[in-house]
mmCIF file of C-alpha atoms in Angstrom:
data_model
loop_
_atom_site.group_PDB
_atom_site.id
_atom_site.type_symbol
_atom_site.label_atom_id
_atom_site.label_comp_id
_atom_site.label_asym_id
_atom_site.label_seq_id
_atom_site.Cartn_x
_atom_site.Cartn_y
_atom_site.Cartn_z
ATOM 1 C CA MET V 1 69.556 -102.393 5.830
ATOM 2 C CA GLY V 2 72.400 -102.620 8.471
ATOM 3 C CA ALA V 3 73.294 -105.556 10.406
ATOM 4 C CA GLY V 4 71.739 -104.794 13.521
ATOM 5 C CA HIS V 5 68.525 -104.152 11.696
ATOM 6 C CA ALA V 6 68.554 -107.181 9.563
ATOM 7 C CA ALA V 7 69.324 -109.419 12.932
ATOM 8 C CA ALA V 8 66.290 -108.154 14.140
ATOM 9 C CA VAL V 9 64.241 -108.789 11.292
ATOM 10 C CA HIS V 10 65.500 -112.387 10.214
ATOM 11 C CA GLY V 11 67.168 -113.620 13.763
ATOM 12 C CA SER V 12 70.748 -114.391 14.508
ATOM 13 C CA LEU V 13 69.952 -118.221 13.421
ATOM 14 C CA TYR V 14 68.947 -117.196 9.678
ATOM 15 C CA ARG V 15 71.278 -117.539 6.963
ATOM 16 C CA PRO V 16 70.646 -115.852 3.757
ATOM 17 C CA GLY V 17 70.403 -118.093 0.853
ATOM 18 C CA ASP V 18 68.594 -118.651 -2.742
ATOM 19 C CA SER V 19 68.021 -122.363 -2.103
ATOM 20 C CA PRO V 20 64.861 -124.228 -2.892
ATOM 21 C CA VAL V 21 64.382 -124.708 0.810
ATOM 22 C CA HIS V 22 64.617 -120.617 1.502
ATOM 23 C CA ARG V 23 62.201 -120.238 -1.218
ATOM 24 C CA LEU V 24 59.509 -122.342 0.288
ATOM 25 C CA PRO V 25 56.909 -120.338 2.099
ATOM 26 C CA ALA V 26 57.223 -120.450 5.836
ATOM 27 C CA GLN V 27 54.050 -122.075 6.561
ATOM 28 C CA CYS V 28 55.247 -125.173 4.423
ATOM 29 C CA LYS V 29 58.431 -125.418 6.115
ATOM 30 C CA ILE V 30 56.656 -125.095 9.689
ATOM 31 C CA LEU V 31 54.192 -127.901 8.807
ATOM 32 C CA SER V 32 57.021 -130.069 7.180
ATOM 33 C CA ALA V 33 59.118 -129.889 10.399
ATOM 34 C CA CYS V 34 56.405 -130.468 12.582
ATOM 35 C CA GLY V 35 55.222 -133.321 10.685
ATOM 36 C CA PHE V 36 58.873 -134.896 10.821
ATOM 37 C CA MET V 37 59.239 -134.227 14.522
ATOM 38 C CA LEU V 38 55.774 -136.213 15.282
ATOM 39 C CA VAL V 39 56.850 -139.190 12.914
ATOM 40 C CA VAL V 40 60.425 -139.225 14.601
ATOM 41 C CA ALA V 41 58.544 -139.107 18.120
ATOM 42 C CA ALA V 42 56.491 -141.974 17.107
ATOM 43 C CA THR V 43 59.180 -144.166 15.868
ATOM 44 C CA PRO V 44 60.113 -147.002 18.014
ATOM 45 C CA ALA V 45 63.349 -147.426 19.761
ATOM 46 C CA ALA V 46 64.605 -150.500 17.372
ATOM 47 C CA PRO V 47 65.602 -150.886 15.036
ATOM 48 C CA ALA V 48 68.294 -148.294 15.228
ATOM 49 C CA TRP V 49 68.600 -147.978 11.327
ATOM 50 C CA ALA V 50 65.415 -145.973 11.228
ATOM 51 C CA PHE V 51 67.003 -142.812 13.172
ATOM 52 C CA ALA V 52 69.857 -143.217 10.773
ATOM 53 C CA CYS V 53 67.439 -142.977 7.974
ATOM 54 C CA HIS V 54 65.499 -139.846 9.435
ATOM 55 C CA ALA V 55 69.316 -138.167 10.034
ATOM 56 C CA ALA V 56 69.975 -138.979 6.374
ATOM 57 C CA LEU V 57 66.743 -137.139 5.443
ATOM 58 C CA LEU V 58 67.951 -134.103 7.387
ATOM 59 C CA ALA V 59 71.426 -134.258 5.926
ATOM 60 C CA ALA V 60 69.626 -134.282 2.658
ATOM 61 C CA VAL V 61 67.624 -131.336 3.234
ATOM 62 C CA THR V 62 70.743 -129.699 4.835
ATOM 63 C CA ALA V 63 72.448 -130.193 1.226
ATOM 64 C CA ALA V 64 69.459 -128.637 -0.478
ATOM 65 C CA ALA V 65 69.487 -125.753 1.711
ATOM 66 C CA ARG V 66 73.245 -125.383 1.043
ATOM 67 C CA LEU V 67 73.941 -124.751 4.886
ATOM 68 C CA PRO V 68 77.259 -125.574 6.143
ATOM 69 C CA ALA V 69 77.420 -128.855 7.919
ATOM 70 C CA GLY V 70 79.617 -127.212 10.478
ATOM 71 C CA THR V 71 76.970 -124.578 11.396
ATOM 72 C CA VAL V 72 74.289 -126.745 12.086
ATOM 73 C CA LEU V 73 76.407 -128.986 14.020
ATOM 74 C CA ARG V 74 77.713 -126.316 16.052
ATOM 75 C CA ARG V 75 74.063 -124.942 16.732
ATOM 76 C CA LEU V 76 73.103 -128.359 17.939
ATOM 77 C CA ALA V 77 75.187 -127.403 21.004
ATOM 78 C CA ILE V 78 71.739 -126.338 22.627
ATOM 79 C CA GLU V 79 70.738 -129.657 23.457
ATOM 80 C CA LEU V 80 73.776 -130.280 25.700
ATOM 81 C CA PRO V 81 71.775 -130.151 29.145
ATOM 82 C CA PHE V 82 69.397 -132.928 27.565
ATOM 83 C CA VAL V 83 72.219 -134.926 26.722
ATOM 84 C CA ALA V 84 73.809 -134.620 30.238
ATOM 85 C CA PHE V 85 70.308 -135.905 31.237
ATOM 86 C CA ALA V 86 70.430 -138.772 29.065
ATOM 87 C CA LEU V 87 73.681 -139.961 30.100
ATOM 88 C CA LEU V 88 72.532 -140.192 33.657
ATOM 89 C CA LEU V 89 69.709 -142.244 32.830
ATOM 90 C CA PRO V 90 71.785 -145.464 32.762
ATOM 91 C CA PHE V 91 73.147 -144.846 36.149
ATOM 92 C CA VAL V 92 69.858 -144.145 37.952
ATOM 93 C CA ALA V 93 67.412 -146.118 36.188
ATOM 94 C CA ARG V 94 66.417 -149.744 37.209
ATOM 95 C CA GLY V 95 66.598 -153.146 35.651
ATOM 96 C CA PRO V 96 68.976 -155.641 34.724
ATOM 97 C CA ARG V 97 72.762 -154.366 34.716
ATOM 98 C CA VAL V 98 75.265 -154.733 32.200
ATOM 99 C CA ASP V 99 78.959 -154.187 32.207
ATOM 100 C CA VAL V 100 80.307 -151.083 30.023
ATOM 101 C CA LEU V 101 83.901 -150.202 30.662
ATOM 102 C CA GLY V 102 83.776 -152.024 34.091
ATOM 103 C CA LEU V 103 80.684 -149.666 35.110
ATOM 104 C CA PRO V 104 77.298 -151.705 36.161
ATOM 105 C CA LEU V 105 74.763 -149.756 33.815
ATOM 106 C CA SER V 106 70.901 -150.275 33.610
ATOM 107 C CA GLU V 107 70.026 -152.199 30.144
ATOM 108 C CA PRO V 108 66.688 -150.303 30.132
ATOM 109 C CA GLY V 109 68.401 -147.149 30.924
ATOM 110 C CA LEU V 110 70.852 -147.308 27.951
ATOM 111 C CA ARG V 111 68.445 -148.243 25.593
ATOM 112 C CA ASP V 112 65.935 -145.356 26.801
ATOM 113 C CA ALA V 113 69.212 -142.833 26.761
ATOM 114 C CA GLY V 114 69.912 -143.926 23.284
ATOM 115 C CA THR V 115 66.464 -143.391 22.156
ATOM 116 C CA LEU V 116 66.150 -139.853 24.142
ATOM 117 C CA LEU V 117 69.396 -138.717 22.426
ATOM 118 C CA ALA V 118 68.216 -139.915 19.212
ATOM 119 C CA LYS V 119 64.957 -138.241 19.056
ATOM 120 C CA GLY V 120 65.857 -135.161 20.632
ATOM 121 C CA THR V 121 69.053 -134.568 18.397
ATOM 122 C CA LEU V 122 66.704 -135.238 15.077
ATOM 123 C CA GLY V 123 64.102 -132.896 16.561
ATOM 124 C CA VAL V 124 66.583 -130.207 17.421
ATOM 125 C CA ALA V 125 68.380 -130.337 14.265
ATOM 126 C CA ALA V 126 64.891 -130.207 12.245
ATOM 127 C CA SER V 127 64.466 -126.602 14.522
ATOM 128 C CA VAL V 128 67.592 -125.675 13.602
ATOM 129 C CA LEU V 129 67.125 -126.105 9.776
ATOM 130 C CA LEU V 130 63.739 -124.105 10.105
ATOM 131 C CA ALA V 131 65.480 -121.431 11.985
ATOM 132 C CA SER V 132 68.373 -121.281 9.372
ATOM 133 C CA THR V 133 66.423 -121.014 6.283
ATOM 134 C CA THR V 134 63.289 -118.979 7.610
ATOM 135 C CA GLY V 135 63.518 -115.426 8.852
ATOM 136 C CA LEU V 136 61.688 -114.615 12.149
ATOM 137 C CA ARG V 137 59.262 -112.304 10.326
ATOM 138 C CA ASP V 138 58.765 -114.964 7.854
ATOM 139 C CA LEU V 139 58.035 -117.687 10.603
ATOM 140 C CA LEU V 140 55.354 -115.304 12.172
ATOM 141 C CA LEU V 141 53.630 -114.600 9.150
ATOM 142 C CA GLY V 142 53.734 -118.373 8.478
ATOM 143 C CA LEU V 143 51.845 -119.050 11.691
ATOM 144 C CA ARG V 144 49.386 -116.312 10.676
ATOM 145 C CA ARG V 145 48.880 -118.050 7.353
ATOM 146 C CA LEU V 146 48.178 -121.350 9.457
ATOM 147 C CA ARG V 147 45.635 -119.638 11.677
ATOM 148 C CA VAL V 148 47.501 -119.851 14.757
ATOM 149 C CA PRO V 149 45.621 -117.698 17.476
ATOM 150 C CA ALA V 150 46.391 -113.926 16.774
ATOM 151 C CA LEU V 151 47.157 -113.721 20.434
ATOM 152 C CA LEU V 152 49.837 -116.632 20.457
ATOM 153 C CA VAL V 153 51.538 -114.853 17.385
ATOM 154 C CA GLN V 154 51.538 -111.652 19.241
ATOM 155 C CA ILE V 155 53.243 -113.061 22.256
ATOM 156 C CA ALA V 156 55.856 -114.675 20.185
ATOM 157 C CA ALA V 157 56.407 -111.175 18.115
ATOM 158 C CA PHE V 158 56.729 -109.471 21.323
ATOM 159 C CA MET V 159 59.344 -112.139 22.818
ATOM 160 C CA ILE V 160 61.463 -111.577 19.635
ATOM 161 C CA ARG V 161 61.007 -107.864 19.744
ATOM 162 C CA TYR V 162 61.933 -107.269 23.208
ATOM 163 C CA GLY V 163 64.699 -110.346 23.834
ATOM 164 C CA ASP V 164 67.616 -108.101 22.905
ATOM 165 C CA VAL V 165 66.246 -105.391 25.187
ATOM 166 C CA VAL V 166 66.145 -107.693 28.408
ATOM 167 C CA ALA V 167 69.469 -109.090 27.109
ATOM 168 C CA ASP V 168 71.028 -105.822 27.188
ATOM 169 C CA GLU V 169 69.676 -105.255 30.268
ATOM 170 C CA MET V 170 71.173 -108.269 31.581
ATOM 171 C CA ARG V 171 74.662 -107.129 30.201
ATOM 172 C CA ARG V 172 74.244 -103.953 31.879
ATOM 173 C CA MET V 173 73.600 -105.317 35.442
ATOM 174 C CA ARG V 174 76.477 -107.723 34.981
ATOM 175 C CA VAL V 175 78.693 -104.743 34.185
ATOM 176 C CA ALA V 176 77.470 -102.845 37.286
ATOM 177 C CA ARG V 177 78.243 -106.108 39.412
ATOM 178 C CA GLU V 178 81.691 -106.259 38.155
ATOM 179 C CA SER V 179 82.353 -102.281 38.627
ATOM 180 C CA ARG V 180 81.504 -103.052 42.221
ATOM 181 C CA GLY V 181 83.877 -105.516 42.259
ATOM 182 C CA HIS V 182 81.935 -108.734 42.194
ATOM 183 C CA THR V 183 82.667 -111.901 40.156
ATOM 184 C CA ALA V 184 80.967 -114.942 40.513
ATOM 185 C CA ARG V 185 83.444 -117.773 41.135
ATOM 186 C CA GLY V 186 81.323 -120.462 43.177
ATOM 187 C CA VAL V 187 78.413 -121.649 44.972
ATOM 188 C CA ARG V 188 78.518 -118.849 47.495
ATOM 189 C CA HIS V 189 78.018 -116.337 44.979
ATOM 190 C CA TRP V 190 74.576 -118.017 43.662
ATOM 191 C CA ARG V 191 72.711 -115.625 46.169
ATOM 192 C CA VAL V 192 73.775 -112.471 44.281
ATOM 193 C CA LEU V 193 72.981 -114.092 41.093
ATOM 194 C CA ALA V 194 69.473 -115.102 42.472
ATOM 195 C CA VAL V 195 68.818 -111.574 43.601
ATOM 196 C CA SER V 196 70.055 -110.210 40.114
ATOM 197 C CA ALA V 197 67.860 -112.523 38.391
ATOM 198 C CA GLY V 198 64.847 -111.177 40.475
ATOM 199 C CA ALA V 199 65.712 -107.583 39.832
ATOM 200 C CA LEU V 200 65.794 -108.540 36.045
ATOM 201 C CA PHE V 201 62.515 -110.222 36.090
ATOM 202 C CA ILE V 202 60.847 -107.008 37.849
ATOM 203 C CA ARG V 203 62.531 -104.785 35.502
ATOM 204 C CA ALA V 204 61.248 -106.637 32.278
ATOM 205 C CA TYR V 205 58.039 -106.744 34.012
ATOM 206 C CA GLU V 206 57.526 -103.137 34.530
ATOM 207 C CA ARG V 207 59.241 -102.410 31.152
ATOM 208 C CA GLY V 208 56.021 -104.523 29.759
ATOM 209 C CA GLU V 209 53.666 -102.633 31.552
ATOM 210 C CA ARG V 210 54.885 -99.520 30.130
ATOM 211 C CA VAL V 211 54.878 -100.719 26.758
ATOM 212 C CA HIS V 212 51.119 -101.848 27.421
ATOM 213 C CA LEU V 213 50.175 -98.457 28.465
ATOM 214 C CA ALA V 214 51.956 -96.730 25.700
ATOM 215 C CA MET V 215 50.215 -99.116 23.214
ATOM 216 C CA VAL V 216 46.737 -98.729 24.665
ATOM 217 C CA SER V 217 47.094 -94.809 24.636
ATOM 218 C CA ARG V 218 47.525 -95.400 20.913
ATOM 219 C CA GLY V 219 44.489 -97.229 20.179
ATOM 220 C CA TYR V 220 45.621 -100.781 20.805
ATOM 221 C CA THR V 221 42.401 -103.088 21.247
ATOM 222 C CA GLY V 222 44.063 -106.400 21.467
ATOM 223 C CA THR V 223 45.060 -106.670 17.627
ATOM 224 C CA LEU V 224 48.135 -105.304 15.875
ATOM 225 C CA PRO V 225 47.397 -103.687 13.025
ATOM 226 C CA ASP V 226 48.106 -105.629 9.907
ATOM 227 C CA THR V 227 51.005 -103.840 8.193
ATOM 228 C CA GLY V 228 51.741 -106.384 5.304
ATOM 229 C CA GLY V 229 50.214 -109.255 7.994
ATOM 230 C CA VAL V 230 48.545 -112.265 6.367
ATOM 231 C CA THR V 231 48.396 -110.140 2.971
ATOM 232 C CA GLY V 232 51.761 -110.067 2.875
ATOM 233 C CA ALA V 233 52.703 -113.373 3.532
ATOM 234 C CA ALA V 234 53.627 -115.640 0.446
ATOM 235 C CA GLY V 235 50.838 -117.814 -0.259
ATOM 236 C CA ALA V 236 51.935 -121.656 -1.207
ATOM 237 C CA SER V 237 51.172 -123.218 -4.397
ATOM 238 C CA ARG V 238 50.232 -127.156 -4.439
ATOM 239 C CA ALA V 239 53.730 -127.791 -6.150
ATOM 240 C CA GLN V 240 55.526 -126.052 -2.952
ATOM 241 C CA TRP V 241 53.049 -127.988 -0.553
ATOM 242 C CA ALA V 242 54.003 -131.258 -2.395
ATOM 243 C CA CYS V 243 57.757 -130.332 -1.833
ATOM 244 C CA ALA V 244 57.446 -129.482 1.934
ATOM 245 C CA ALA V 245 55.635 -133.008 2.256
ATOM 246 C CA LEU V 246 58.541 -134.925 0.874
ATOM 247 C CA LEU V 247 60.571 -134.741 4.308
ATOM 248 C CA PRO V 248 57.368 -135.998 6.475
ATOM 249 C CA LEU V 249 56.262 -138.405 4.146
ATOM 250 C CA ALA V 250 59.927 -140.089 3.899
ATOM 251 C CA ALA V 251 60.185 -140.281 7.548
ATOM 252 C CA LEU V 252 56.715 -141.750 7.730
ATOM 253 C CA ALA V 253 57.618 -144.533 4.833
ATOM 254 C CA VAL V 254 60.690 -144.962 7.443
ATOM 255 C CA ARG V 255 58.345 -145.648 10.319
ATOM 256 C CA LEU V 256 55.961 -147.840 8.363
ATOM 257 C CA THR V 257 58.960 -150.155 7.698
ATOM 258 C CA THR V 258 59.144 -150.512 11.503
ATOM 259 C CA GLU V 259 55.385 -151.487 11.942
ATOM 260 C CA GLY V 260 54.567 -154.171 14.266
ATOM 261 C CA VAL V 261 57.809 -152.820 16.705
ATOM 262 C CA PRO V 262 56.587 -151.632 20.151
ATOM 263 C CA LEU V 263 57.270 -147.916 20.801
#
């Protein structure tokens, strides 16, 4: 199997391994990650040590999966736009003001920003761990095992399959612009980029129409053939379900220690 084919099957975020986390069926890991995120979302802003405990749980999963901590931290960079938004809250929120390094900041804004950063970072980290230990095909099969509507699974499969195609089209359009002497350097070039984005949307839509017509002409009736689908997805034993439940249950135990604290 070539590197390109492997990336298409497993995804660029997947890191092959033989750890206990890698060996868990995808449906177990999906429910475990979702349960953990729900508990984190329900954790109140105070006390702060609760979020530290949640982070320690994810660190333990990272160690069990034998993932390099640096890799996980680098992949957390995807949340930088949300970090920027959170950092603005202390400046724009109302309420009592406190001086921080000579700047008058909103006290409720500081608290909300800290809570948003903590919950967002933990949620993204859980997603990164799931993507790093589960191939894309396994994720889709796991969703089918969990009885997610088939149409949603098909949409996700097509997004994964044709994401690289659209990205290649975008790269070709960029090369075409640069070969004609255009280089985006400021706000005055945003109009050209907006036109390019519109053209990319139209091309992707037209390609989708052609793909759909090709599928219909080959007998597509709304359901993809099951080539090792649900029957090919590994079932989960009680021991595996119990192992996957450790993360959300431990997070729930931390949450219960904060019972009585408002969200």
